[in-house]
Amino acid sequence: EAEAEAEVRLLLQEAQESIEAARSYRRELEQRLRGLHQAREQIRESATLTRDVLEQHFNDLKGTLKKLLDERLMSLLQEVDAIEQDSIKPLDECQKLIEHGVSTADELLREGESAVHGDVGPQNEKLCSFTKKALHIQLDSLPEVPSLVDVPCLSAQLDDCLLTILKNQIFRHGTVASRPPVQLEEFVEKPGGILVRWCKVDDDFLPQDYRLQYRKGTASHFEDVYVGSETEFIVLHIDPNVDYQFRVCARGDGRQEWSPWSIPQTGRTTLVPHEWTTGLEGYSLSSRRNIALRNDSQSCGVLYSKAPTYVCGQTLTFRQTVGQPDRRDSLGVCVEQQNGFDSLQRDKAVCISTNGAVFVNGKEMTNQLPAVTSGSTVTFDMEVVQLGPSSSEGGNFKLRVTISSNNREVVFDWVLDHSCVSLYFGCSFSYPGWKVLVF
């Protein structure tokens, strides 16, 4: 009986496992059906949108071409009118002159005939008057009438090759792509931002520039956020825990038009933005408090972050506009805020000076980075180095620190006396003109 019960239990267990496998299999099939449905909807929606775009574009082209042709026709007709008027005007003047001569000749003929056939008494007087008048009119002077070869004969010269050129251009105008040549590849959360990466998926496409757009949610219009040759970009001023849609396109080498847009994808960040603390007299902050400007105040000290928002495993980036440097200037991170210091070149802090010197717990390292320049970035990357159980029980705690500046970096271990994975960041500058963006 025990063996039978064991066999039954084994069969029940196998049956339960088969049922769970069938359920899992069904869920996978349903998920794939949803995927097929989404793919079918994407094809149909994109096809409908493409038809609308093509019809609108070619309707606009037809309207524009008709307008241009009408304008050209009107211009040519006006040119014909002008030539006709300018050419007819002297002929009209000549006609008036000839008609006046005919009228004068008719009048002279009537007067001559009257003088010849008149009475003998007054005949001599009439003949004398007629003869003088005839001499005065200059009957041998005739106006010149231009021959037909000397007057304009208007015609229109219409080159039929325009139709051939237009036909060739029209038949090559526009393409239909089954998929965009670039696609979004990855979203990486940043404090108050998202690092967006994209890649080329068409091996035959040679990109010259990329164009990244985003929008908040789905209600607003897309807007440009980056145009350039890089394949990644950090989009800042992103509200935490809010969906943003992104899309990217590219421009081929030597071309002016942009490729079709990639499929829009949604990205978000759960990390709150880095902010400088307010109230320090020597610094002015932007509205989002992620940019600090060293002002003209004589007050000096370290400007810290509002909270310990830098977490090990992330990248902390400073981008700055430079002012007059000083050896006590500093950019870096620290375990805690300590007032009374004018620099992060102190205990429980690592920093870089504006001349490129690296300080760990107030001591200058032998290795040095290039001097900070305007528009350059300084980045801090840290990861926890595991030292065993004692690392979380008050023993030594080690962080591996990488500081990069101007394409060079230094790597070292920073030993602390207790566990610390959330750190403050800070900066200090002796002279005005320095401006630092943190992200």
mmCIF file with all atom_site columns, C-alpha atoms in Angstrom, residues 24 42 64-65 82 104 125 201 220 245 255 265 267 276 289 300 330 403 409 411:
data_model
loop_
_atom_site.group_PDB
_atom_site.id
_atom_site.type_symbol
_atom_site.label_atom_id
_atom_site.label_alt_id
_atom_site.label_comp_id
_atom_site.label_asym_id
_atom_site.label_entity_id
_atom_site.label_seq_id
_atom_site.pdbx_PDB_ins_code
_atom_site.Cartn_x
_atom_site.Cartn_y
_atom_site.Cartn_z
_atom_site.occupancy
_atom_site.B_iso_or_equiv
_atom_site.pdbx_formal_charge
_atom_site.auth_seq_id
_atom_site.auth_comp_id
_atom_site.auth_asym_id
_atom_site.auth_atom_id
_atom_site.pdbx_PDB_model_num
ATOM 1  C CA . SER A 1 24  ? 3.008  28.472  -18.643  1.00 0.00 ? 24  SER A CA 1
ATOM 2  C CA . GLN A 1 42  ? 1.690  48.373  -36.359  1.00 0.00 ? 42  GLN A CA 1
ATOM 3  C CA . THR A 1 64  ? 2.243  73.858  -56.050  1.00 0.00 ? 64  THR A CA 1
ATOM 4  C CA . LEU A 1 65  ? 3.058  72.769  -59.603  1.00 0.00 ? 65  LEU A CA 1
ATOM 5  C CA . ALA A 1 82  ? 4.235  94.062  -73.763  1.00 0.00 ? 82  ALA A CA 1
ATOM 6  C CA . THR A 1 104 ? -4.806 116.771 -96.665  1.00 0.00 ? 104 THR A CA 1
ATOM 7  C CA . GLU A 1 125 ? -5.938 134.133 -107.673 1.00 0.00 ? 125 GLU A CA 1
ATOM 8  C CA . VAL A 1 201 ? 19.985 48.528  -38.550  1.00 0.00 ? 201 VAL A CA 1
ATOM 9  C CA . SER A 1 220 ? 2.343  67.004  -26.775  1.00 0.00 ? 220 SER A CA 1
ATOM 10 C CA . GLN A 1 245 ? 8.418  58.962  -25.839  1.00 0.00 ? 245 GLN A CA 1
ATOM 11 C CA . ARG A 1 255 ? 21.763 64.001  -48.594  1.00 0.00 ? 255 ARG A CA 1
ATOM 12 C CA . GLN A 1 265 ? 9.622  53.922  -27.601  1.00 0.00 ? 265 GLN A CA 1
ATOM 13 C CA . GLY A 1 267 ? 11.613 55.682  -21.457  1.00 0.00 ? 267 GLY A CA 1
ATOM 14 C CA . TRP A 1 276 ? 22.840 72.073  -5.556   1.00 0.00 ? 276 TRP A CA 1
ATOM 15 C CA . ARG A 1 289 ? 19.135 74.108  -9.237   1.00 0.00 ? 289 ARG A CA 1
ATOM 16 C CA . CYS A 1 300 ? 33.914 81.481  -0.310   1.00 0.00 ? 300 CYS A CA 1
ATOM 17 C CA . SER A 1 330 ? 37.671 71.510  -6.404   1.00 0.00 ? 330 SER A CA 1
ATOM 18 C CA . ILE A 1 403 ? 37.786 60.044  -12.391  1.00 0.00 ? 403 ILE A CA 1
ATOM 19 C CA . GLU A 1 409 ? 41.277 58.862  -16.331  1.00 0.00 ? 409 GLU A CA 1
ATOM 20 C CA . VAL A 1 411 ? 41.593 54.769  -11.013  1.00 0.00 ? 411 VAL A CA 1
#
